[in-house]
Amino acid sequence: MASTPTRAVNPARQLTVIRLVLPAATGTVRSGELDCVMSIQPSPASQTYTVRLRYQHGRHPQVTVIDPQLTLHPDAQALPHVYPKEELCLYYPGEWRYDMLLATTILPWTAEWLMHYELWLITGRWTGGGHTGRSTLCRDRRCRRDIGRA
Amino acid sequence: MEQMLSMLLDGAVETLDISPDLQQVAIERYEEVGTWLAEHGGYRCRIYPQGSFRLGTVVRPDSSTGEYDIDLVCWLLIAKENITQADLKQRVGDLLHAYMRWKKRHGHTDGPKICEARRRCWTLAYPDHGFHLDVLPTIPDVEYPPTGILLTDKQLYRWQHSNPIGYANWFRTRSEELQLRLTEAALKRNVNIADVPEWEVRTTLQRVVQVLKWHCMLRFARDPDNRPLSILITTLAARAYRGELDLFTATRNMLAGMDDHIENRHGTWWIPNPAHEEENFADKWNEYPERREAFIAWHRDITGVLDDLVQLQGKGLQVVVSRMAESFGHDAVQLSAQQYGDRLRRHTEAGTLHMTSTGLLTTTAASAPVRGHTFYGQHTDPRG
């Protein structure tokens, strides 16, 4: 771990702070890997999502939604802003660093992702901003025009 | 939850409201008509707005043209003994046609394209701008000074009493928020508060009226004859208003309180005009009982929708928005949801978004701020 920045926050401390921010979160740290499950309801209207966060010291945090299963806008073929295996894409490379607390970055970013996901289910338009390598909305050109006009 | 529903409803109604630019164009057009009439008409006369345009409760009609109706009073200083109803209507029509000819003669292209007679009023059409002016011929009502007016009935037979300025003054008294906003506007412009019109601001009371009228318009799209009158809804709403600032809560409370203001005077349904007690906004209910039934059905419907929306707490924003769209129109509600998402993103960018201990995002609580970030993907190996 010589390459890890000296100010990196270790997984045990990350978990402690996560529990301070979301007291209902449960998790373990084994062999330097944090595995944490928590409930997030991003707005009073929103569903309550069970989210799993895994983080190995010195690597990138991985966030997946365990429940309910994520669904698609009727005109879409894929979820916006996800990596393979439906791992949520929450930040641009460089925006998250090892010296940051997951509880004050990845967790609220997840809440925000979920909020924009629910809005996307209605409008088919991702309002969360960000970059995509290719279109994540409806790939049907005719449909996309409809969304543009709405 | 109520706050969120308010935001969504507010956003939807905002899309149906007349834009400030269009409002300004409409004002310029009718002021020009008024100035011209004063200079060329040969009478002392005034033109001023009435109804929803005056109150700031306009909603775009759900018609094929979607044109905004702007109701105006054309007031001529003539004693009722000196003119018949048919003459009054004809004189105003002649003046408006003369105005159109004058505009054309002077090469002006911004005048009305058409001037045509309706049953009570004259309509000046501005199709390029998406609105028309309905000009109602009136004379002073000396029994109800200073703002009472007399207008022609549909058969041009009897004089009808009216008092749009008095009504707007009453409407103003129903909301402290409205008075406060008008006072602020008056101070800013250094004018008397009486000179700041209601239509310049939008307050919760005005927004509730817009929400109710819009729902009613959609609900009776195929049955316009039985659609409850806008003035009736506006009056009941304003009477039932208790100063709530949250749009959704205010709307529910006002609906719940409306019944208390529907009177039955010896078997006659009665909703008095607050500016003219003898005028009964519910007089048609007595002649056509199905219109009262239609009002009750509408009231039950919208109350049910608002109850449903609260019950959907925790079911997903997408479920809430779908339900709202069923009753308040797909396009308006969808656009509102999109704007909500855009606002959320701006809060993130500005660092004013926070998360509570249950994962709720909020822009007010003093909880952990959300650090700026950028959603990124879909990439096969995005983090490399």
Short mmCIF file of C-alpha atoms in Angstrom, two decimals:
data_model
loop_
_atom_site.label_atom_id
_atom_site.label_comp_id
_atom_site.label_asym_id
_atom_site.label_seq_id
_atom_site.Cartn_x
_atom_site.Cartn_y
_atom_site.Cartn_z
CA MET A 1 0.00 0.00 0.00
CA ALA A 2 2.99 2.26 -0.39
CA SER A 3 1.34 3.99 -3.33
CA THR A 4 -1.76 4.90 -1.34
CA PRO A 5 -1.81 8.59 -0.46
CA THR A 6 -1.01 9.19 3.19
CA ARG A 7 -4.34 10.94 3.80
CA ALA A 8 -6.39 8.02 2.41
CA VAL A 9 -9.31 7.13 4.66
CA ASN A 10 -9.28 3.47 5.59
CA PRO A 11 -12.42 1.31 5.19
CA ALA A 12 -13.09 1.00 8.93
CA ARG A 13 -13.21 4.75 9.32
CA GLN A 14 -15.30 5.03 6.17
CA LEU A 15 -17.87 2.67 7.73
CA THR A 16 -17.92 4.63 10.98
CA VAL A 17 -18.70 7.84 9.14
CA ILE A 18 -21.28 6.13 6.93
CA ARG A 19 -23.12 5.07 10.12
CA LEU A 20 -22.99 8.60 11.40
CA VAL A 21 -24.59 9.91 8.21
CA LEU A 22 -27.01 7.02 7.67
CA PRO A 23 -27.49 5.41 11.11
CA ALA A 24 -29.49 2.51 9.64
CA ALA A 25 -26.61 1.36 7.42
CA THR A 26 -25.16 -2.08 8.15
CA GLY A 27 -21.79 -3.34 7.02
CA THR A 28 -18.54 -5.11 7.66
CA VAL A 29 -14.88 -4.59 6.97
CA ARG A 30 -12.99 -7.78 6.16
CA SER A 31 -9.51 -8.03 4.72
CA GLY A 32 -9.50 -4.33 3.98
CA GLU A 33 -12.81 -4.49 2.10
CA LEU A 34 -15.86 -2.54 3.16
CA ASP A 35 -19.21 -4.14 2.32
CA CYS A 36 -22.13 -2.04 3.36
CA VAL A 37 -25.90 -2.12 2.78
CA MET A 38 -28.16 0.86 3.37
CA SER A 39 -31.61 2.22 2.59
CA ILE A 40 -31.93 5.42 0.64
CA GLN A 41 -35.18 7.25 -0.11
CA PRO A 42 -34.10 10.29 -2.12
CA SER A 43 -37.44 12.10 -1.88
CA PRO A 44 -40.69 11.58 0.07
CA ALA A 45 -42.37 10.48 -3.16
CA SER A 46 -39.54 8.11 -4.06
CA GLN A 47 -39.25 4.43 -3.36
CA THR A 48 -36.86 3.30 -0.67
CA TYR A 49 -33.89 1.65 -2.34
CA THR A 50 -31.60 -0.91 -0.78
CA VAL A 51 -28.13 -0.05 -1.96
CA ARG A 52 -24.90 -1.99 -1.60
CA LEU A 53 -21.59 -0.20 -1.42
CA ARG A 54 -18.33 -2.09 -1.68
CA TYR A 55 -14.97 -0.48 -1.29
CA GLN A 56 -11.52 -1.92 -1.11
CA HIS A 57 -8.81 0.25 0.31
CA GLY A 58 -7.12 2.04 -2.55
CA ARG A 59 -9.68 1.03 -5.19
CA HIS A 60 -12.81 2.62 -6.56
CA PRO A 61 -16.08 2.35 -4.67
CA GLN A 62 -18.75 0.17 -6.31
CA VAL A 63 -22.44 0.93 -5.85
CA THR A 64 -25.31 -1.32 -6.90
CA VAL A 65 -29.04 -1.23 -6.21
CA ILE A 66 -30.19 -4.52 -4.66
CA ASP A 67 -33.87 -3.73 -4.33
CA PRO A 68 -36.16 -2.90 -6.05
CA GLN A 69 -34.86 -4.04 -9.40
CA LEU A 70 -34.09 -1.08 -11.64
CA THR A 71 -36.35 -0.82 -14.68
CA LEU A 72 -36.23 0.99 -18.00
CA HIS A 73 -38.07 3.91 -19.52
CA PRO A 74 -40.45 2.41 -22.12
CA ASP A 75 -38.39 3.85 -24.97
CA ALA A 76 -34.96 3.00 -23.60
CA GLN A 77 -32.84 -0.09 -24.12
CA ALA A 78 -30.41 0.51 -21.30
CA LEU A 79 -30.12 2.37 -18.03
CA PRO A 80 -28.36 5.71 -18.18
CA HIS A 81 -25.13 6.23 -16.32
CA VAL A 82 -24.34 2.68 -15.31
CA TYR A 83 -21.32 0.50 -15.78
CA PRO A 84 -21.66 -3.16 -16.68
CA LYS A 85 -23.56 -5.19 -14.06
CA GLU A 86 -25.67 -2.12 -13.34
CA GLU A 87 -23.04 -0.57 -11.18
CA LEU A 88 -23.94 3.11 -10.84
CA CYS A 89 -21.66 5.67 -12.51
CA LEU A 90 -21.56 8.47 -10.03
CA TYR A 91 -18.58 10.60 -10.87
CA TYR A 92 -16.13 11.57 -13.52
CA PRO A 93 -12.63 10.11 -13.10
CA GLY A 94 -10.74 12.34 -10.71
CA GLU A 95 -13.79 13.72 -8.91
CA TRP A 96 -13.52 11.09 -6.19
CA ARG A 97 -10.26 10.56 -4.38
CA TYR A 98 -9.13 8.14 -1.68
CA ASP A 99 -8.90 10.90 0.87
CA MET A 100 -12.61 11.63 0.58
CA LEU A 101 -15.33 10.24 2.81
CA LEU A 102 -17.73 7.88 1.04
CA ALA A 103 -20.48 9.10 3.35
CA THR A 104 -20.33 12.67 2.07
CA THR A 105 -19.64 11.90 -1.58
CA ILE A 106 -20.69 8.51 -2.90
CA LEU A 107 -23.80 8.22 -0.70
CA PRO A 108 -25.46 11.54 -1.58
CA TRP A 109 -24.38 11.05 -5.18
CA THR A 110 -26.23 7.72 -5.07
CA ALA A 111 -29.33 9.43 -3.66
CA GLU A 112 -29.11 11.94 -6.48
CA TRP A 113 -28.64 9.22 -9.07
CA LEU A 114 -31.79 7.49 -7.77
CA MET A 115 -33.75 10.71 -7.93
CA HIS A 116 -32.70 11.37 -11.52
CA TYR A 117 -33.41 7.71 -12.31
CA GLU A 118 -37.04 8.08 -11.17
CA LEU A 119 -37.39 11.28 -13.20
CA TRP A 120 -35.80 9.50 -16.17
CA LEU A 121 -38.42 6.75 -15.88
CA ILE A 122 -41.06 9.45 -16.53
CA THR A 123 -39.42 11.73 -19.04
CA GLY A 124 -36.83 9.53 -20.73
CA ARG A 125 -34.41 12.40 -20.30
CA TRP A 126 -31.53 12.26 -17.84
CA THR A 127 -31.56 15.52 -15.91
CA GLY A 128 -28.54 14.71 -13.77
CA GLY A 129 -26.01 16.02 -16.24
CA GLY A 130 -22.72 14.23 -16.73
CA HIS A 131 -20.89 12.63 -19.60
CA THR A 132 -21.75 9.58 -21.60
CA GLY A 133 -19.73 7.81 -24.19
CA ARG A 134 -22.85 7.31 -26.28
CA SER A 135 -26.54 8.06 -26.06
CA THR A 136 -28.18 6.45 -23.09
CA LEU A 137 -31.66 7.55 -23.95
CA CYS A 138 -34.02 6.13 -26.44
CA ARG A 139 -32.12 4.99 -29.51
CA ASP A 140 -35.20 5.26 -31.65
CA ARG A 141 -34.58 8.51 -33.49
CA ARG A 142 -38.26 9.22 -33.99
CA CYS A 143 -38.89 8.80 -30.29
CA ARG A 144 -36.00 10.99 -29.32
CA ARG A 145 -37.52 13.80 -31.28
CA ASP A 146 -40.73 13.38 -29.32
CA ILE A 147 -38.85 13.68 -26.07
CA GLY A 148 -37.07 16.74 -27.34
CA ARG A 149 -40.36 18.45 -28.04
CA ALA A 150 -42.10 17.59 -24.78
CA MET B 1 -44.38 15.08 0.41
CA GLU B 2 -46.75 18.06 0.12
CA GLN B 3 -43.82 20.30 -0.70
CA MET B 4 -42.77 18.00 -3.50
CA LEU B 5 -46.31 17.77 -4.89
CA SER B 6 -46.52 21.55 -4.73
CA MET B 7 -43.34 21.87 -6.74
CA LEU B 8 -44.61 19.50 -9.41
CA LEU B 9 -48.03 21.17 -9.62
CA ASP B 10 -46.51 24.62 -9.62
CA GLY B 11 -44.17 23.68 -12.45
CA ALA B 12 -47.05 22.24 -14.46
CA VAL B 13 -49.24 25.31 -14.03
CA GLU B 14 -46.35 27.58 -14.87
CA THR B 15 -46.22 26.02 -18.33
CA LEU B 16 -49.88 27.00 -18.85
CA ASP B 17 -49.47 30.54 -17.59
CA ILE B 18 -49.14 33.43 -20.00
CA SER B 19 -45.47 34.33 -20.43
CA PRO B 20 -44.34 37.75 -19.18
CA ASP B 21 -43.36 38.68 -22.75
CA LEU B 22 -46.73 37.79 -24.20
CA GLN B 23 -48.45 39.54 -21.32
CA GLN B 24 -46.46 42.66 -22.12
CA VAL B 25 -47.39 42.50 -25.82
CA ALA B 26 -51.07 42.12 -24.92
CA ILE B 27 -50.91 45.10 -22.55
CA GLU B 28 -49.22 47.26 -25.19
CA ARG B 29 -51.87 46.32 -27.76
CA TYR B 30 -54.88 47.11 -25.60
CA GLU B 31 -53.32 50.26 -24.22
CA GLU B 32 -52.85 51.42 -27.76
CA VAL B 33 -56.51 50.70 -28.51
CA GLY B 34 -57.46 52.65 -25.38
CA THR B 35 -55.28 55.62 -26.26
CA TRP B 36 -56.61 55.69 -29.80
CA LEU B 37 -60.22 55.56 -28.62
CA ALA B 38 -59.58 58.36 -26.14
CA GLU B 39 -58.11 60.55 -28.89
CA HIS B 40 -60.45 59.69 -31.75
CA GLY B 41 -63.56 58.25 -30.16
CA GLY B 42 -65.39 61.42 -29.30
CA TYR B 43 -66.35 60.04 -25.87
CA ARG B 44 -64.59 59.89 -22.58
CA CYS B 45 -63.59 56.27 -22.55
CA ARG B 46 -61.24 53.79 -20.95
CA ILE B 47 -60.08 50.29 -21.68
CA TYR B 48 -58.95 48.04 -18.85
CA PRO B 49 -58.59 44.30 -18.25
CA GLN B 50 -61.03 42.19 -16.27
CA GLY B 51 -61.34 38.56 -15.28
CA SER B 52 -58.44 36.15 -15.11
CA PHE B 53 -56.01 38.41 -16.96
CA ARG B 54 -56.60 41.14 -14.41
CA LEU B 55 -56.35 38.70 -11.47
CA GLY B 56 -53.22 36.97 -12.75
CA THR B 57 -54.97 33.60 -12.95
CA VAL B 58 -54.81 33.00 -16.71
CA VAL B 59 -54.39 29.46 -18.01
CA ARG B 60 -53.88 28.58 -21.64
CA PRO B 61 -57.12 27.20 -23.05
CA ASP B 62 -57.01 23.54 -23.93
CA SER B 63 -58.48 24.26 -27.36
CA SER B 64 -57.16 23.55 -30.84
CA THR B 65 -55.90 27.12 -31.20
CA GLY B 66 -54.68 27.32 -27.60
CA GLU B 67 -55.09 31.10 -27.77
CA TYR B 68 -55.24 33.11 -24.58
CA ASP B 69 -58.50 34.98 -24.02
CA ILE B 70 -57.89 38.44 -22.63
CA ASP B 71 -61.07 40.06 -21.38
CA LEU B 72 -61.25 43.84 -21.51
CA VAL B 73 -63.80 46.37 -20.45
CA CYS B 74 -64.45 49.23 -22.88
CA TRP B 75 -66.03 51.91 -20.71
CA LEU B 76 -67.80 54.84 -22.41
CA LEU B 77 -68.99 57.76 -20.33
CA ILE B 78 -72.60 57.76 -21.49
CA ALA B 79 -75.69 57.81 -19.27
CA LYS B 80 -77.86 54.74 -19.65
CA GLU B 81 -80.87 56.93 -20.39
CA ASN B 82 -79.09 58.21 -23.50
CA ILE B 83 -78.25 54.94 -25.19
CA THR B 84 -79.77 51.57 -25.93
CA GLN B 85 -77.94 48.33 -25.49
CA ALA B 86 -77.82 47.66 -29.21
CA ASP B 87 -76.47 51.17 -29.82
CA LEU B 88 -73.73 50.74 -27.26
CA LYS B 89 -72.59 47.49 -28.82
CA GLN B 90 -72.67 49.03 -32.30
CA ARG B 91 -70.80 52.18 -31.26
CA VAL B 92 -67.96 50.20 -29.72
CA GLY B 93 -67.85 47.99 -32.81
CA ASP B 94 -67.72 51.06 -35.07
CA LEU B 95 -64.90 52.55 -33.01
CA LEU B 96 -62.88 49.35 -33.11
CA HIS B 97 -63.33 49.03 -36.87
CA ALA B 98 -62.27 52.67 -37.26
CA TYR B 99 -59.17 51.88 -35.20
CA MET B 100 -58.33 48.97 -37.50
CA ARG B 101 -58.74 51.13 -40.60
CA TRP B 102 -56.56 53.83 -39.04
CA LYS B 103 -53.84 51.25 -38.31
CA LYS B 104 -53.91 50.02 -41.90
CA ARG B 105 -53.93 53.53 -43.35
CA HIS B 106 -50.81 54.36 -41.37
CA GLY B 107 -49.05 51.23 -42.53
CA HIS B 108 -48.99 49.62 -39.09
CA THR B 109 -48.75 45.86 -39.28
CA ASP B 110 -49.13 45.17 -35.56
CA GLY B 111 -52.87 45.87 -35.40
CA PRO B 112 -55.57 43.25 -34.94
CA LYS B 113 -56.13 41.02 -37.95
CA ILE B 114 -59.85 40.57 -37.38
CA CYS B 115 -62.55 42.40 -35.47
CA GLU B 116 -65.74 40.42 -35.10
CA ALA B 117 -68.88 40.55 -32.99
CA ARG B 118 -69.59 37.94 -30.35
CA ARG B 119 -72.77 37.82 -28.31
CA ARG B 120 -71.75 40.36 -25.70
CA CYS B 121 -68.38 41.62 -26.85
CA TRP B 122 -66.14 42.38 -29.80
CA THR B 123 -63.12 40.18 -30.44
CA LEU B 124 -59.87 41.62 -31.75
CA ALA B 125 -57.71 38.76 -32.99
CA TYR B 126 -53.90 38.78 -32.94
CA PRO B 127 -53.26 35.28 -34.32
CA ASP B 128 -49.52 35.89 -34.75
CA HIS B 129 -49.18 36.33 -31.00
CA GLY B 130 -51.56 33.58 -29.91
CA PHE B 131 -54.08 35.74 -28.09
CA HIS B 132 -57.25 37.68 -28.72
CA LEU B 133 -58.81 40.60 -26.91
CA ASP B 134 -62.49 40.33 -25.99
CA VAL B 135 -63.71 43.90 -25.67
CA LEU B 136 -66.89 44.27 -23.63
CA PRO B 137 -68.91 47.47 -24.22
CA THR B 138 -69.95 49.05 -20.90
CA ILE B 139 -71.17 52.30 -19.38
CA PRO B 140 -71.01 53.58 -15.77
CA ASP B 141 -73.42 52.13 -13.21
CA VAL B 142 -74.35 55.23 -11.24
CA GLU B 143 -76.01 53.09 -8.56
CA TYR B 144 -72.65 51.48 -7.71
CA PRO B 145 -69.94 54.13 -7.93
CA PRO B 146 -67.09 54.45 -8.54
CA THR B 147 -66.26 51.12 -10.22
CA GLY B 148 -69.69 49.66 -11.01
CA ILE B 149 -70.44 49.19 -14.69
CA LEU B 150 -73.42 48.21 -16.80
CA LEU B 151 -73.11 45.81 -19.66
CA THR B 152 -75.45 44.43 -22.24
CA ASP B 153 -77.06 41.04 -21.78
CA LYS B 154 -76.85 38.47 -24.52
CA GLN B 155 -80.17 39.50 -26.05
CA LEU B 156 -79.20 43.20 -25.92
CA TYR B 157 -82.35 43.73 -23.86
CA ARG B 158 -81.52 44.39 -20.22
CA TRP B 159 -78.59 46.04 -18.49
CA GLN B 160 -76.46 43.75 -16.33
CA HIS B 161 -74.52 45.02 -13.33
CA SER B 162 -70.85 44.20 -13.01
CA ASN B 163 -67.80 45.40 -11.15
CA PRO B 164 -64.52 43.83 -12.28
CA ILE B 165 -62.34 46.38 -10.49
CA GLY B 166 -64.32 45.90 -7.28
CA TYR B 167 -63.93 42.13 -7.66
CA ALA B 168 -60.17 42.40 -8.14
CA ASN B 169 -59.95 44.64 -5.06
CA TRP B 170 -61.84 42.00 -3.08
CA PHE B 171 -59.59 39.24 -4.45
CA ARG B 172 -56.59 41.24 -3.26
CA THR B 173 -57.96 41.40 0.28
CA ARG B 174 -58.17 37.58 0.44
CA SER B 175 -54.39 37.11 0.44
CA GLU B 176 -51.85 38.84 2.63
CA GLU B 177 -49.13 37.37 0.46
CA LEU B 178 -50.65 39.09 -2.57
CA GLN B 179 -50.87 42.42 -0.75
CA LEU B 180 -47.29 42.06 0.40
CA ARG B 181 -45.99 41.27 -3.08
CA LEU B 182 -47.91 44.21 -4.53
CA THR B 183 -46.55 46.50 -1.82
CA GLU B 184 -43.02 45.35 -2.63
CA ALA B 185 -43.61 46.01 -6.32
CA ALA B 186 -45.05 49.44 -5.52
CA LEU B 187 -42.04 50.37 -3.36
CA LYS B 188 -39.63 49.20 -6.01
CA ARG B 189 -41.30 51.35 -8.65
CA ASN B 190 -42.09 54.19 -6.26
CA VAL B 191 -45.80 54.20 -7.11
CA ASN B 192 -49.01 53.84 -5.12
CA ILE B 193 -49.97 50.23 -4.32
CA ALA B 194 -53.36 50.78 -5.99
CA ASP B 195 -51.47 51.34 -9.24
CA VAL B 196 -49.79 47.92 -9.16
CA PRO B 197 -52.07 45.43 -10.89
CA GLU B 198 -52.60 41.91 -9.56
CA TRP B 199 -51.44 40.37 -12.83
CA GLU B 200 -47.87 41.50 -12.24
CA VAL B 201 -47.28 38.92 -9.51
CA ARG B 202 -48.02 35.24 -8.88
CA THR B 203 -48.86 34.13 -5.37
CA THR B 204 -50.19 30.91 -3.88
CA LEU B 205 -53.81 32.07 -4.14
CA GLN B 206 -53.41 32.82 -7.84
CA ARG B 207 -51.61 29.54 -8.46
CA VAL B 208 -54.35 27.53 -6.70
CA VAL B 209 -56.97 29.19 -8.89
CA GLN B 210 -54.91 28.27 -11.95
CA VAL B 211 -54.60 24.65 -10.76
CA LEU B 212 -58.36 24.38 -10.15
CA LYS B 213 -59.31 26.01 -13.45
CA TRP B 214 -56.88 23.86 -15.41
CA HIS B 215 -58.17 20.63 -13.88
CA CYS B 216 -61.72 21.77 -14.55
CA MET B 217 -60.93 22.65 -18.15
CA LEU B 218 -59.47 19.21 -18.83
CA ARG B 219 -62.23 17.43 -16.92
CA PHE B 220 -64.95 19.13 -18.99
CA ALA B 221 -63.12 19.19 -22.32
CA ARG B 222 -65.96 17.19 -23.92
CA ASP B 223 -68.78 18.72 -21.90
CA PRO B 224 -68.11 22.47 -21.98
CA ASP B 225 -71.75 23.42 -21.32
CA ASN B 226 -71.63 21.94 -17.86
CA ARG B 227 -68.15 23.19 -17.02
CA PRO B 228 -68.26 25.17 -13.78
CA LEU B 229 -67.67 28.87 -14.42
CA SER B 230 -64.16 30.16 -13.80
CA ILE B 231 -65.54 33.06 -11.79
CA LEU B 232 -67.45 30.64 -9.57
CA ILE B 233 -64.35 28.52 -8.90
CA THR B 234 -62.23 31.63 -8.36
CA THR B 235 -64.74 33.09 -5.90
CA LEU B 236 -65.17 29.90 -3.87
CA ALA B 237 -61.41 29.32 -3.81
CA ALA B 238 -60.60 32.85 -2.68
CA ARG B 239 -63.33 32.77 -0.02
CA ALA B 240 -61.99 29.47 1.35
CA TYR B 241 -58.36 30.63 1.32
CA ARG B 242 -56.75 30.84 4.77
CA GLY B 243 -53.32 32.16 3.84
CA GLU B 244 -51.50 28.84 3.30
CA LEU B 245 -48.29 29.33 1.34
CA ASP B 246 -47.74 25.73 0.25
CA LEU B 247 -49.59 25.25 -3.05
CA PHE B 248 -50.67 21.65 -2.53
CA THR B 249 -51.84 22.17 1.07
CA ALA B 250 -53.63 25.37 0.10
CA THR B 251 -55.42 23.64 -2.78
CA ARG B 252 -56.63 20.77 -0.58
CA ASN B 253 -57.76 23.07 2.22
CA MET B 254 -59.54 25.40 -0.15
CA LEU B 255 -61.40 22.53 -1.79
CA ALA B 256 -62.42 21.29 1.64
CA GLY B 257 -63.68 24.74 2.61
CA MET B 258 -65.60 25.59 -0.57
CA ASP B 259 -68.88 24.05 0.57
CA ASP B 260 -69.19 26.57 3.40
CA HIS B 261 -69.55 29.35 0.86
CA ILE B 262 -72.31 27.86 -1.25
CA GLU B 263 -75.56 29.24 0.12
CA ASN B 264 -79.07 27.99 -0.23
CA ARG B 265 -81.45 30.93 0.14
CA HIS B 266 -84.97 29.51 0.49
CA GLY B 267 -84.35 26.79 -2.04
CA THR B 268 -82.23 28.91 -4.38
CA TRP B 269 -78.53 28.08 -4.78
CA TRP B 270 -76.55 31.22 -4.27
CA ILE B 271 -72.89 32.20 -4.58
CA PRO B 272 -72.85 36.00 -4.32
CA ASN B 273 -70.44 38.16 -6.28
CA PRO B 274 -68.31 39.66 -3.49
CA ALA B 275 -68.24 42.95 -5.38
CA HIS B 276 -71.96 43.00 -6.08
CA GLU B 277 -74.09 41.09 -3.58
CA GLU B 278 -77.17 40.93 -5.83
CA GLU B 279 -75.31 39.02 -8.50
CA ASN B 280 -75.53 35.26 -8.07
CA PHE B 281 -72.72 33.32 -9.76
CA ALA B 282 -74.74 30.13 -9.20
CA ASP B 283 -77.97 31.36 -10.80
CA LYS B 284 -77.68 28.81 -13.61
CA TRP B 285 -77.60 25.98 -11.04
CA ASN B 286 -81.21 26.77 -10.26
CA GLU B 287 -82.22 26.69 -13.91
CA TYR B 288 -80.05 23.69 -14.86
CA PRO B 289 -79.59 21.37 -11.85
CA GLU B 290 -77.15 19.25 -13.86
CA ARG B 291 -74.67 22.13 -13.69
CA ARG B 292 -74.60 21.96 -9.93
CA GLU B 293 -74.19 18.21 -10.15
CA ALA B 294 -71.31 18.74 -12.57
CA PHE B 295 -69.66 21.08 -10.07
CA ILE B 296 -70.05 18.52 -7.29
CA ALA B 297 -68.64 15.75 -9.51
CA TRP B 298 -65.65 17.92 -10.44
CA HIS B 299 -65.06 18.84 -6.79
CA ARG B 300 -65.17 15.17 -5.80
CA ASP B 301 -62.78 14.23 -8.62
CA ILE B 302 -60.08 16.75 -7.90
CA THR B 303 -60.30 16.14 -4.15
CA GLY B 304 -59.86 12.43 -4.87
CA VAL B 305 -56.84 13.02 -7.10
CA LEU B 306 -55.10 15.12 -4.46
CA ASP B 307 -55.84 12.47 -1.80
CA ASP B 308 -54.46 9.78 -4.11
CA LEU B 309 -51.26 11.75 -4.63
CA VAL B 310 -50.59 11.93 -0.91
CA GLN B 311 -51.26 8.19 -0.59
CA LEU B 312 -48.60 7.51 -3.20
CA GLN B 313 -45.85 8.67 -0.85
CA GLY B 314 -42.92 6.26 -1.12
CA LYS B 315 -44.22 4.55 -4.26
CA GLY B 316 -41.79 6.29 -6.57
CA LEU B 317 -41.68 9.70 -8.14
CA GLN B 318 -42.55 8.10 -11.48
CA VAL B 319 -45.79 6.71 -10.02
CA VAL B 320 -46.72 10.05 -8.45
CA VAL B 321 -46.03 11.94 -11.65
CA SER B 322 -48.06 9.48 -13.76
CA ARG B 323 -51.05 9.90 -11.49
CA MET B 324 -50.73 13.66 -11.60
CA ALA B 325 -50.42 13.58 -15.40
CA GLU B 326 -53.67 11.59 -15.71
CA SER B 327 -55.59 14.49 -14.21
CA PHE B 328 -53.47 17.53 -15.00
CA GLY B 329 -52.25 16.72 -18.49
CA HIS B 330 -49.29 14.67 -19.62
CA ASP B 331 -47.23 17.39 -21.29
CA ALA B 332 -47.47 19.96 -18.53
CA VAL B 333 -46.66 17.51 -15.73
CA GLN B 334 -43.86 15.82 -17.65
CA LEU B 335 -42.26 19.17 -18.37
CA SER B 336 -42.59 20.04 -14.71
CA ALA B 337 -40.82 16.79 -13.71
CA GLN B 338 -38.02 17.58 -16.13
CA GLN B 339 -37.64 21.09 -14.76
CA TYR B 340 -37.54 19.64 -11.27
CA GLY B 341 -34.61 17.43 -12.30
CA ASP B 342 -32.84 20.39 -13.89
CA ARG B 343 -33.29 22.42 -10.70
CA LEU B 344 -31.90 19.56 -8.64
CA ARG B 345 -28.81 19.47 -10.83
CA ARG B 346 -28.32 23.23 -10.45
CA HIS B 347 -28.53 22.81 -6.68
CA THR B 348 -25.78 20.19 -6.85
CA GLU B 349 -23.66 22.48 -8.98
CA ALA B 350 -24.22 25.35 -6.57
CA GLY B 351 -23.47 23.17 -3.54
CA THR B 352 -26.90 23.80 -2.01
CA LEU B 353 -28.13 20.19 -2.04
CA HIS B 354 -28.01 18.22 1.20
CA MET B 355 -28.78 14.67 2.34
CA THR B 356 -30.59 13.72 5.54
CA SER B 357 -30.07 10.64 7.71
CA THR B 358 -32.56 8.60 5.66
CA GLY B 359 -31.04 9.50 2.33
CA LEU B 360 -33.54 12.27 1.57
CA LEU B 361 -32.18 15.01 -0.63
CA THR B 362 -33.10 18.49 0.48
CA THR B 363 -32.17 22.04 -0.32
CA THR B 364 -33.01 23.39 3.12
CA ALA B 365 -31.76 21.09 5.90
CA ALA B 366 -28.41 21.73 7.47
CA SER B 367 -27.19 18.22 6.70
CA ALA B 368 -24.25 16.97 4.69
CA PRO B 369 -23.84 19.03 1.50
CA VAL B 370 -23.52 17.10 -1.74
CA ARG B 371 -20.17 17.70 -3.29
CA GLY B 372 -20.07 18.58 -7.00
CA HIS B 373 -19.60 15.58 -9.27
CA THR B 374 -20.43 14.33 -12.75
CA PHE B 375 -22.38 11.21 -13.66
CA TYR B 376 -20.24 9.23 -16.05
CA GLY B 377 -20.84 6.18 -18.26
CA GLN B 378 -21.72 3.89 -20.02
CA HIS B 379 -18.21 2.70 -20.57
CA THR B 380 -16.82 -0.76 -20.57
CA ASP B 381 -13.89 0.28 -18.47
CA PRO B 382 -14.72 3.77 -17.40
CA ARG B 383 -12.51 4.01 -14.38
CA GLY B 384 -9.29 2.89 -15.95
#
